[in-house]
Amino acid sequence: MRIIILGPPGSGKGTQAKLISQRFSIPHISSGDLLRDAISKGTELGKKARDYIEKGLLVPDEVVFGLMDERLKERDTMGGFILDGFPRNLRQAHHLEKILSGKSMDLVIYLDVPEEVIVERFSGRRSCKKCGRVYHLKRNPPAKDEICDSCGEKLIKRRDDEEDVVRKRIQVFKDQTQPLIAHYKKYRKLKKVNGKGEVLKVFSEILSELEKG
Ligand code: AP5
């Protein structure tokens, strides 16, 4: 099963992608996680990406293509995957079509969440740098204060979660990523899901869309 999850920053793409990945035993491929990993390892790609991420801008396509091309060649992607954060503009969507060379996506989920909900979510988000799990301090806090339930690592607040950067990221989404909605509608692959409800309710709506095919 090949799935894309699309949506504004903070719409819950990472949260839902992890649940989908576990349910269907397919890898969760997050371009944001790949970029942050490259930054923390100090690779050349990571050095190029850092400034853009901290300003809330998209990293240049060529940098992202380098990472995604490599990741989508790995063996675990043979049986499918869920893409989170990629593609993010039309050029990236065309690049993905080229990488997949004829194999099409099964479903594109668009998580719809209003802007004021997004800003509130970011104020409470904490992320695990090691395993990528995300929490919200009020709604889904870890069992032990600021420590990841899954791997015991200390949780962090991402630098791009400050309100001014979040507003910029939302604007970038509207300008560059939203056109993908029309692109995937054209291929009748897009399913819009209300991402405002609680996590498991959103997940069950996604599952029912997946069942419909
Ligand atoms: P990326 O890491 O992809 O960030 P994003 O798309 O902005 O999305 P987020 O990860 O911030 O949010 P999310 O939708 O996954 O929500 P989450 O589940 O965490 O990208 C970061 C940066 O990298 C970009 O700005 C760009 O610079 C660069 N980049 C990445 N990919 C790129 C690409 N392809 N091209 C160019 N540049 C690229 O949830 C958010 C919070 O809400 C959490 O606290 C969570 O616990 C909580 N929450 C989730 N669901 C619910 C719910 N239903 N109810 C209540 N709370 C919820």
PDB file of C-alpha atoms and ligand atoms in Angstrom:
ATOM      1  CA  MET A   1       0.000   0.000   0.000  1.00  0.00           C
ATOM      2  CA  ARG A   2       1.413   3.396  -1.029  1.00  0.00           C
ATOM      3  CA  ILE A   3      -0.053   6.364   0.820  1.00  0.00           C
ATOM      4  CA  ILE A   4       0.690  10.087   1.032  1.00  0.00           C
ATOM      5  CA  ILE A   5      -0.477  12.124   3.991  1.00  0.00           C
ATOM      6  CA  LEU A   6      -0.855  15.827   3.256  1.00  0.00           C
ATOM      7  CA  GLY A   7      -1.866  18.711   5.470  1.00  0.00           C
ATOM      8  CA  PRO A   8      -0.748  21.953   7.032  1.00  0.00           C
ATOM      9  CA  PRO A   9       1.969  21.939   9.681  1.00  0.00           C
ATOM     10  CA  GLY A  10       0.579  20.553  12.914  1.00  0.00           C
ATOM     11  CA  SER A  11      -2.419  18.889  11.266  1.00  0.00           C
ATOM     12  CA  GLY A  12      -1.321  15.560  12.763  1.00  0.00           C
ATOM     13  CA  LYS A  13       0.436  14.004   9.751  1.00  0.00           C
ATOM     14  CA  GLY A  14       3.229  12.486  11.836  1.00  0.00           C
ATOM     15  CA  THR A  15       0.836  11.247  14.531  1.00  0.00           C
ATOM     16  CA  GLN A  16      -1.473   9.563  12.020  1.00  0.00           C
ATOM     17  CA  ALA A  17       1.350   8.287   9.786  1.00  0.00           C
ATOM     18  CA  LYS A  18       2.805   6.375  12.736  1.00  0.00           C
ATOM     19  CA  LEU A  19      -0.543   4.703  13.448  1.00  0.00           C
ATOM     20  CA  ILE A  20      -0.990   3.801   9.771  1.00  0.00           C
ATOM     21  CA  SER A  21       2.564   2.478   9.600  1.00  0.00           C
ATOM     22  CA  GLN A  22       1.946   0.190  12.604  1.00  0.00           C
ATOM     23  CA  ARG A  23      -1.459  -0.981  11.380  1.00  0.00           C
ATOM     24  CA  PHE A  24      -0.286  -1.917   7.874  1.00  0.00           C
ATOM     25  CA  SER A  25       3.373  -2.742   8.630  1.00  0.00           C
ATOM     26  CA  ILE A  26       4.662  -0.234   6.108  1.00  0.00           C
ATOM     27  CA  PRO A  27       7.497   2.226   6.786  1.00  0.00           C
ATOM     28  CA  HIS A  28       6.668   5.783   7.791  1.00  0.00           C
ATOM     29  CA  ILE A  29       8.865   8.064   5.698  1.00  0.00           C
ATOM     30  CA  SER A  30       8.928  11.635   6.971  1.00  0.00           C
ATOM     31  CA  SER A  31      10.968  14.114   4.927  1.00  0.00           C
ATOM     32  CA  GLY A  32      11.117  16.385   7.993  1.00  0.00           C
ATOM     33  CA  ASP A  33      12.601  13.571  10.128  1.00  0.00           C
ATOM     34  CA  LEU A  34      15.112  12.705   7.383  1.00  0.00           C
ATOM     35  CA  LEU A  35      16.178  16.359   7.201  1.00  0.00           C
ATOM     36  CA  ARG A  36      16.446  16.734  10.981  1.00  0.00           C
ATOM     37  CA  ASP A  37      18.473  13.536  11.126  1.00  0.00           C
ATOM     38  CA  ALA A  38      20.851  14.868   8.442  1.00  0.00           C
ATOM     39  CA  ILE A  39      21.198  18.101  10.443  1.00  0.00           C
ATOM     40  CA  SER A  40      22.008  16.332  13.679  1.00  0.00           C
ATOM     41  CA  LYS A  41      24.596  14.150  11.907  1.00  0.00           C
ATOM     42  CA  GLY A  42      26.161  17.287  10.399  1.00  0.00           C
ATOM     43  CA  THR A  43      26.050  15.945   6.806  1.00  0.00           C
ATOM     44  CA  GLU A  44      26.469  18.264   3.801  1.00  0.00           C
ATOM     45  CA  LEU A  45      22.738  17.968   3.038  1.00  0.00           C
ATOM     46  CA  GLY A  46      21.931  18.759   6.643  1.00  0.00           C
ATOM     47  CA  LYS A  47      24.105  21.877   6.598  1.00  0.00           C
ATOM     48  CA  LYS A  48      22.274  23.103   3.502  1.00  0.00           C
ATOM     49  CA  ALA A  49      18.852  22.441   5.071  1.00  0.00           C
ATOM     50  CA  ARG A  50      19.273  23.927   8.547  1.00  0.00           C
ATOM     51  CA  ASP A  51      18.748  27.622   7.768  1.00  0.00           C
ATOM     52  CA  TYR A  52      15.618  27.019   5.699  1.00  0.00           C
ATOM     53  CA  ILE A  53      13.976  24.886   8.380  1.00  0.00           C
ATOM     54  CA  GLU A  54      14.684  27.382  11.135  1.00  0.00           C
ATOM     55  CA  LYS A  55      13.078  30.130   9.046  1.00  0.00           C
ATOM     56  CA  GLY A  56      10.009  28.018   8.216  1.00  0.00           C
ATOM     57  CA  LEU A  57      10.873  27.902   4.494  1.00  0.00           C
ATOM     58  CA  LEU A  58      10.957  24.884   2.224  1.00  0.00           C
ATOM     59  CA  VAL A  59      14.379  23.331   1.798  1.00  0.00           C
ATOM     60  CA  PRO A  60      15.472  23.447  -1.889  1.00  0.00           C
ATOM     61  CA  ASP A  61      14.021  20.589  -3.921  1.00  0.00           C
ATOM     62  CA  GLU A  62      17.431  19.181  -4.898  1.00  0.00           C
ATOM     63  CA  VAL A  63      18.384  18.671  -1.243  1.00  0.00           C
ATOM     64  CA  VAL A  64      15.107  16.870  -0.538  1.00  0.00           C
ATOM     65  CA  PHE A  65      15.375  14.784  -3.724  1.00  0.00           C
ATOM     66  CA  GLY A  66      18.798  13.553  -2.591  1.00  0.00           C
ATOM     67  CA  LEU A  67      17.325  12.201   0.639  1.00  0.00           C
ATOM     68  CA  MET A  68      14.079  10.846  -0.776  1.00  0.00           C
ATOM     69  CA  ASP A  69      15.699   9.114  -3.752  1.00  0.00           C
ATOM     70  CA  GLU A  70      17.964   7.204  -1.379  1.00  0.00           C
ATOM     71  CA  ARG A  71      15.206   6.346   1.107  1.00  0.00           C
ATOM     72  CA  LEU A  72      12.755   5.124  -1.522  1.00  0.00           C
ATOM     73  CA  LYS A  73      15.382   2.727  -2.893  1.00  0.00           C
ATOM     74  CA  GLU A  74      15.604   0.834   0.405  1.00  0.00           C
ATOM     75  CA  ARG A  75      14.237  -2.700   0.516  1.00  0.00           C
ATOM     76  CA  ASP A  76      11.618  -2.046   3.184  1.00  0.00           C
ATOM     77  CA  THR A  77       9.706   0.197   0.765  1.00  0.00           C
ATOM     78  CA  MET A  78       8.989  -2.665  -1.665  1.00  0.00           C
ATOM     79  CA  GLY A  79       5.653  -3.507  -0.031  1.00  0.00           C
ATOM     80  CA  GLY A  80       4.575   0.119   0.241  1.00  0.00           C
ATOM     81  CA  PHE A  81       5.075   3.107   2.522  1.00  0.00           C
ATOM     82  CA  ILE A  82       3.416   6.149   3.976  1.00  0.00           C
ATOM     83  CA  LEU A  83       4.945   9.468   2.934  1.00  0.00           C
ATOM     84  CA  ASP A  84       4.662  12.351   5.398  1.00  0.00           C
ATOM     85  CA  GLY A  85       5.845  15.807   4.298  1.00  0.00           C
ATOM     86  CA  PHE A  86       6.797  14.789   0.767  1.00  0.00           C
ATOM     87  CA  PRO A  87       5.785  15.865  -1.836  1.00  0.00           C
ATOM     88  CA  ARG A  88       5.331  19.465  -0.784  1.00  0.00           C
ATOM     89  CA  ASN A  89       5.013  21.260  -4.111  1.00  0.00           C
ATOM     90  CA  LEU A  90       4.108  20.309  -7.679  1.00  0.00           C
ATOM     91  CA  ARG A  91       7.702  19.825  -8.734  1.00  0.00           C
ATOM     92  CA  GLN A  92       8.204  17.302  -5.918  1.00  0.00           C
ATOM     93  CA  ALA A  93       4.966  15.521  -6.905  1.00  0.00           C
ATOM     94  CA  HIS A  94       6.274  15.125 -10.466  1.00  0.00           C
ATOM     95  CA  HIS A  95       9.619  13.922  -9.111  1.00  0.00           C
ATOM     96  CA  LEU A  96       7.842  11.280  -7.002  1.00  0.00           C
ATOM     97  CA  GLU A  97       5.938  10.075 -10.064  1.00  0.00           C
ATOM     98  CA  LYS A  98       9.296   9.670 -11.804  1.00  0.00           C
ATOM     99  CA  ILE A  99      10.842   7.727  -8.907  1.00  0.00           C
ATOM    100  CA  LEU A 100       7.855   5.379  -8.779  1.00  0.00           C
ATOM    101  CA  SER A 101       8.096   4.885 -12.556  1.00  0.00           C
ATOM    102  CA  GLY A 102       4.529   3.944 -13.358  1.00  0.00           C
ATOM    103  CA  LYS A 103       3.487   2.588  -9.951  1.00  0.00           C
ATOM    104  CA  SER A 104       0.740   4.850  -8.673  1.00  0.00           C
ATOM    105  CA  MET A 105      -0.178   5.922  -5.164  1.00  0.00           C
ATOM    106  CA  ASP A 106      -3.172   4.119  -3.636  1.00  0.00           C
ATOM    107  CA  LEU A 107      -4.426   7.031  -1.588  1.00  0.00           C
ATOM    108  CA  VAL A 108      -3.638  10.629  -0.691  1.00  0.00           C
ATOM    109  CA  ILE A 109      -5.075  11.679   2.658  1.00  0.00           C
ATOM    110  CA  TYR A 110      -5.609  15.374   3.174  1.00  0.00           C
ATOM    111  CA  LEU A 111      -5.903  16.265   6.875  1.00  0.00           C
ATOM    112  CA  ASP A 112      -7.985  19.392   7.162  1.00  0.00           C
ATOM    113  CA  VAL A 113      -7.403  21.441  10.339  1.00  0.00           C
ATOM    114  CA  PRO A 114      -8.161  25.146  10.908  1.00  0.00           C
ATOM    115  CA  GLU A 115      -5.295  27.571  11.530  1.00  0.00           C
ATOM    116  CA  GLU A 116      -6.205  28.514  15.116  1.00  0.00           C
ATOM    117  CA  VAL A 117      -6.151  24.829  16.159  1.00  0.00           C
ATOM    118  CA  ILE A 118      -2.705  24.431  14.590  1.00  0.00           C
ATOM    119  CA  VAL A 119      -1.139  27.282  16.530  1.00  0.00           C
ATOM    120  CA  GLU A 120      -2.470  25.884  19.828  1.00  0.00           C
ATOM    121  CA  ARG A 121      -1.153  22.403  18.999  1.00  0.00           C
ATOM    122  CA  PHE A 122       2.366  23.679  18.420  1.00  0.00           C
ATOM    123  CA  SER A 123       2.534  25.450  21.748  1.00  0.00           C
ATOM    124  CA  GLY A 124       2.217  22.041  23.469  1.00  0.00           C
ATOM    125  CA  ARG A 125       4.093  19.806  21.059  1.00  0.00           C
ATOM    126  CA  ARG A 126       7.123  17.904  22.259  1.00  0.00           C
ATOM    127  CA  SER A 127       9.056  15.535  19.980  1.00  0.00           C
ATOM    128  CA  CYS A 128      11.465  12.673  20.479  1.00  0.00           C
ATOM    129  CA  LYS A 129      14.640  13.264  18.517  1.00  0.00           C
ATOM    130  CA  LYS A 130      15.571   9.584  18.673  1.00  0.00           C
ATOM    131  CA  CYS A 131      12.426   7.713  17.560  1.00  0.00           C
ATOM    132  CA  GLY A 132      10.336  10.591  16.154  1.00  0.00           C
ATOM    133  CA  ARG A 133       7.296  10.055  18.418  1.00  0.00           C
ATOM    134  CA  VAL A 134       5.281  13.225  19.072  1.00  0.00           C
ATOM    135  CA  TYR A 135       3.345  14.263  22.170  1.00  0.00           C
ATOM    136  CA  HIS A 136       1.153  17.128  23.274  1.00  0.00           C
ATOM    137  CA  LEU A 137       1.741  18.273  26.845  1.00  0.00           C
ATOM    138  CA  LYS A 138      -1.995  18.593  27.553  1.00  0.00           C
ATOM    139  CA  ARG A 139      -3.699  16.067  25.273  1.00  0.00           C
ATOM    140  CA  ASN A 140      -1.291  13.172  24.894  1.00  0.00           C
ATOM    141  CA  PRO A 141       1.496  13.721  27.418  1.00  0.00           C
ATOM    142  CA  PRO A 142       4.235  11.166  28.065  1.00  0.00           C
ATOM    143  CA  ALA A 143       3.879   9.055  31.225  1.00  0.00           C
ATOM    144  CA  LYS A 144       7.082  10.542  32.701  1.00  0.00           C
ATOM    145  CA  ASP A 145       7.599  14.292  32.437  1.00  0.00           C
ATOM    146  CA  GLU A 146       9.382  15.217  29.147  1.00  0.00           C
ATOM    147  CA  ILE A 147      10.662  11.622  28.599  1.00  0.00           C
ATOM    148  CA  CYS A 148       9.685   9.532  25.551  1.00  0.00           C
ATOM    149  CA  ASP A 149       7.481   6.532  26.494  1.00  0.00           C
ATOM    150  CA  SER A 150       8.850   4.511  23.573  1.00  0.00           C
ATOM    151  CA  CYS A 151      12.609   4.941  23.922  1.00  0.00           C
ATOM    152  CA  GLY A 152      13.343   6.868  27.131  1.00  0.00           C
ATOM    153  CA  GLU A 153      14.983   9.813  25.333  1.00  0.00           C
ATOM    154  CA  LYS A 154      14.493  13.375  26.628  1.00  0.00           C
ATOM    155  CA  LEU A 155      11.795  15.186  24.624  1.00  0.00           C
ATOM    156  CA  ILE A 156      12.518  18.460  22.819  1.00  0.00           C
ATOM    157  CA  LYS A 157      10.550  21.463  21.598  1.00  0.00           C
ATOM    158  CA  ARG A 158      11.456  21.934  17.914  1.00  0.00           C
ATOM    159  CA  ARG A 159      13.012  25.311  17.110  1.00  0.00           C
ATOM    160  CA  ASP A 160      10.584  25.800  14.226  1.00  0.00           C
ATOM    161  CA  ASP A 161       7.617  25.444  16.630  1.00  0.00           C
ATOM    162  CA  GLU A 162       7.894  29.067  17.819  1.00  0.00           C
ATOM    163  CA  GLU A 163       4.770  30.996  16.861  1.00  0.00           C
ATOM    164  CA  ASP A 164       6.371  33.358  14.286  1.00  0.00           C
ATOM    165  CA  VAL A 165       7.971  30.419  12.452  1.00  0.00           C
ATOM    166  CA  VAL A 166       4.715  28.432  12.649  1.00  0.00           C
ATOM    167  CA  ARG A 167       2.829  31.327  10.970  1.00  0.00           C
ATOM    168  CA  LYS A 168       5.455  31.371   8.201  1.00  0.00           C
ATOM    169  CA  ARG A 169       5.153  27.597   7.716  1.00  0.00           C
ATOM    170  CA  ILE A 170       1.371  27.908   7.415  1.00  0.00           C
ATOM    171  CA  GLN A 171       1.803  30.590   4.734  1.00  0.00           C
ATOM    172  CA  VAL A 172       4.311  28.417   2.852  1.00  0.00           C
ATOM    173  CA  PHE A 173       1.790  25.555   3.006  1.00  0.00           C
ATOM    174  CA  LYS A 174      -0.924  27.752   1.478  1.00  0.00           C
ATOM    175  CA  ASP A 175       1.346  29.059  -1.283  1.00  0.00           C
ATOM    176  CA  GLN A 176       3.255  25.933  -2.244  1.00  0.00           C
ATOM    177  CA  THR A 177       1.630  22.775  -0.904  1.00  0.00           C
ATOM    178  CA  GLN A 178      -2.078  23.486  -1.241  1.00  0.00           C
ATOM    179  CA  PRO A 179      -1.939  23.250  -5.069  1.00  0.00           C
ATOM    180  CA  LEU A 180      -1.228  19.526  -4.586  1.00  0.00           C
ATOM    181  CA  ILE A 181      -4.809  19.064  -3.433  1.00  0.00           C
ATOM    182  CA  ALA A 182      -6.123  19.902  -6.914  1.00  0.00           C
ATOM    183  CA  HIS A 183      -3.333  17.817  -8.465  1.00  0.00           C
ATOM    184  CA  TYR A 184      -4.338  14.639  -6.607  1.00  0.00           C
ATOM    185  CA  LYS A 185      -8.068  15.348  -6.964  1.00  0.00           C
ATOM    186  CA  LYS A 186      -7.529  15.166 -10.707  1.00  0.00           C
ATOM    187  CA  TYR A 187      -6.330  11.552 -10.310  1.00  0.00           C
ATOM    188  CA  ARG A 188      -9.262  10.768  -7.950  1.00  0.00           C
ATOM    189  CA  LYS A 189      -6.827   9.737  -5.243  1.00  0.00           C
ATOM    190  CA  LEU A 190      -7.550  12.411  -2.684  1.00  0.00           C
ATOM    191  CA  LYS A 191      -9.600  11.820   0.485  1.00  0.00           C
ATOM    192  CA  LYS A 192     -10.234  14.749   2.763  1.00  0.00           C
ATOM    193  CA  VAL A 193     -10.367  13.844   6.448  1.00  0.00           C
ATOM    194  CA  ASN A 194     -11.359  16.177   9.270  1.00  0.00           C
ATOM    195  CA  GLY A 195      -8.181  16.306  11.395  1.00  0.00           C
ATOM    196  CA  LYS A 196      -9.706  18.328  14.226  1.00  0.00           C
ATOM    197  CA  GLY A 197     -11.164  15.512  16.326  1.00  0.00           C
ATOM    198  CA  GLU A 198      -9.212  13.433  18.797  1.00  0.00           C
ATOM    199  CA  VAL A 199      -6.357  11.266  17.500  1.00  0.00           C
ATOM    200  CA  LEU A 200      -8.121   7.879  17.427  1.00  0.00           C
ATOM    201  CA  LYS A 201     -11.280   9.327  15.920  1.00  0.00           C
ATOM    202  CA  VAL A 202      -9.234  10.839  13.063  1.00  0.00           C
ATOM    203  CA  PHE A 203      -7.448   7.498  12.660  1.00  0.00           C
ATOM    204  CA  SER A 204     -10.720   5.580  12.382  1.00  0.00           C
ATOM    205  CA  GLU A 205     -11.921   8.011   9.705  1.00  0.00           C
ATOM    206  CA  ILE A 206      -8.692   7.388   7.782  1.00  0.00           C
ATOM    207  CA  LEU A 207      -9.160   3.612   8.110  1.00  0.00           C
ATOM    208  CA  SER A 208     -12.660   3.819   6.719  1.00  0.00           C
ATOM    209  CA  GLU A 209     -11.361   5.797   3.717  1.00  0.00           C
ATOM    210  CA  LEU A 210      -8.653   3.162   3.202  1.00  0.00           C
ATOM    211  CA  GLU A 211     -11.271   0.407   3.251  1.00  0.00           C
ATOM    212  CA  LYS A 212     -13.301   2.205   0.591  1.00  0.00           C
ATOM    213  CA  GLY A 213     -10.109   2.227  -1.511  1.00  0.00           C
TER     214      GLY A 213
HETATM  215  P1  AP5 B   1       7.909  18.616   8.806  1.00  0.00           P
HETATM  216  O1  AP5 B   1       8.646  17.938   9.856  1.00  0.00           O
HETATM  217  O2  AP5 B   1       7.327  17.830   7.676  1.00  0.00           O
HETATM  218  O3  AP5 B   1       6.830  19.542   9.493  1.00  0.00           O
HETATM  219  P2  AP5 B   1       5.352  19.964   9.074  1.00  0.00           P
HETATM  220  O4  AP5 B   1       4.794  19.465   7.799  1.00  0.00           O
HETATM  221  O5  AP5 B   1       5.367  21.423   9.214  1.00  0.00           O
HETATM  222  O6  AP5 B   1       4.499  19.174  10.046  1.00  0.00           O
HETATM  223  P3  AP5 B   1       4.770  18.881  11.505  1.00  0.00           P
HETATM  224  O7  AP5 B   1       5.692  17.713  11.670  1.00  0.00           O
HETATM  225  O8  AP5 B   1       5.193  20.123  12.223  1.00  0.00           O
HETATM  226  O9  AP5 B   1       3.294  18.537  12.022  1.00  0.00           O
HETATM  227  P4  AP5 B   1       2.412  17.254  11.754  1.00  0.00           P
HETATM  228  O10 AP5 B   1       1.353  17.557  10.754  1.00  0.00           O
HETATM  229  O11 AP5 B   1       3.256  16.042  11.512  1.00  0.00           O
HETATM  230  O12 AP5 B   1       1.687  17.151  13.160  1.00  0.00           O
HETATM  231  P5  AP5 B   1       2.037  16.252  14.440  1.00  0.00           P
HETATM  232  O13 AP5 B   1       1.531  14.863  14.226  1.00  0.00           O
HETATM  233  O14 AP5 B   1       3.447  16.420  14.861  1.00  0.00           O
HETATM  234  O15 AP5 B   1       8.831  19.737   8.102  1.00  0.00           O
HETATM  235  C1  AP5 B   1       9.617  20.629   8.871  1.00  0.00           C
HETATM  236  C2  AP5 B   1      10.433  21.490   7.927  1.00  0.00           C
HETATM  237  O16 AP5 B   1      11.307  20.664   7.123  1.00  0.00           O
HETATM  238  C3  AP5 B   1       9.609  22.288   6.890  1.00  0.00           C
HETATM  239  O17 AP5 B   1       9.156  23.512   7.404  1.00  0.00           O
HETATM  240  C4  AP5 B   1      10.649  22.466   5.761  1.00  0.00           C
HETATM  241  O18 AP5 B   1      11.560  23.481   6.081  1.00  0.00           O
HETATM  242  C5  AP5 B   1      11.402  21.140   5.783  1.00  0.00           C
HETATM  243  N1  AP5 B   1      10.838  20.130   4.870  1.00  0.00           N
HETATM  244  C6  AP5 B   1      10.253  18.953   5.217  1.00  0.00           C
HETATM  245  N2  AP5 B   1       9.868  18.280   4.127  1.00  0.00           N
HETATM  246  C7  AP5 B   1      10.187  19.054   3.063  1.00  0.00           C
HETATM  247  C8  AP5 B   1      10.003  18.915   1.672  1.00  0.00           C
HETATM  248  N3  AP5 B   1       9.404  17.834   1.144  1.00  0.00           N
HETATM  249  N4  AP5 B   1      10.460  19.919   0.871  1.00  0.00           N
HETATM  250  C9  AP5 B   1      11.073  20.990   1.375  1.00  0.00           C
HETATM  251  N5  AP5 B   1      11.274  21.206   2.689  1.00  0.00           N
HETATM  252  C10 AP5 B   1      10.828  20.237   3.534  1.00  0.00           C
HETATM  253  O19 AP5 B   1       1.064  16.948  15.510  1.00  0.00           O
HETATM  254  C11 AP5 B   1       1.313  18.258  15.985  1.00  0.00           C
HETATM  255  C12 AP5 B   1       0.925  18.351  17.489  1.00  0.00           C
HETATM  256  O20 AP5 B   1      -0.491  18.169  17.615  1.00  0.00           O
HETATM  257  C13 AP5 B   1       1.567  17.270  18.383  1.00  0.00           C
HETATM  258  O21 AP5 B   1       1.807  17.824  19.635  1.00  0.00           O
HETATM  259  C14 AP5 B   1       0.496  16.181  18.466  1.00  0.00           C
HETATM  260  O22 AP5 B   1       0.597  15.422  19.664  1.00  0.00           O
HETATM  261  C15 AP5 B   1      -0.784  17.018  18.421  1.00  0.00           C
HETATM  262  N6  AP5 B   1      -1.887  16.334  17.749  1.00  0.00           N
HETATM  263  C16 AP5 B   1      -1.824  15.568  16.625  1.00  0.00           C
HETATM  264  N7  AP5 B   1      -3.041  15.132  16.270  1.00  0.00           N
HETATM  265  C17 AP5 B   1      -3.906  15.661  17.182  1.00  0.00           C
HETATM  266  C18 AP5 B   1      -5.329  15.588  17.363  1.00  0.00           C
HETATM  267  N8  AP5 B   1      -6.108  14.890  16.511  1.00  0.00           N
HETATM  268  N9  AP5 B   1      -5.877  16.269  18.398  1.00  0.00           N
HETATM  269  C19 AP5 B   1      -5.113  16.966  19.252  1.00  0.00           C
HETATM  270  N10 AP5 B   1      -3.755  17.074  19.158  1.00  0.00           N
HETATM  271  C20 AP5 B   1      -3.160  16.428  18.134  1.00  0.00           C
END
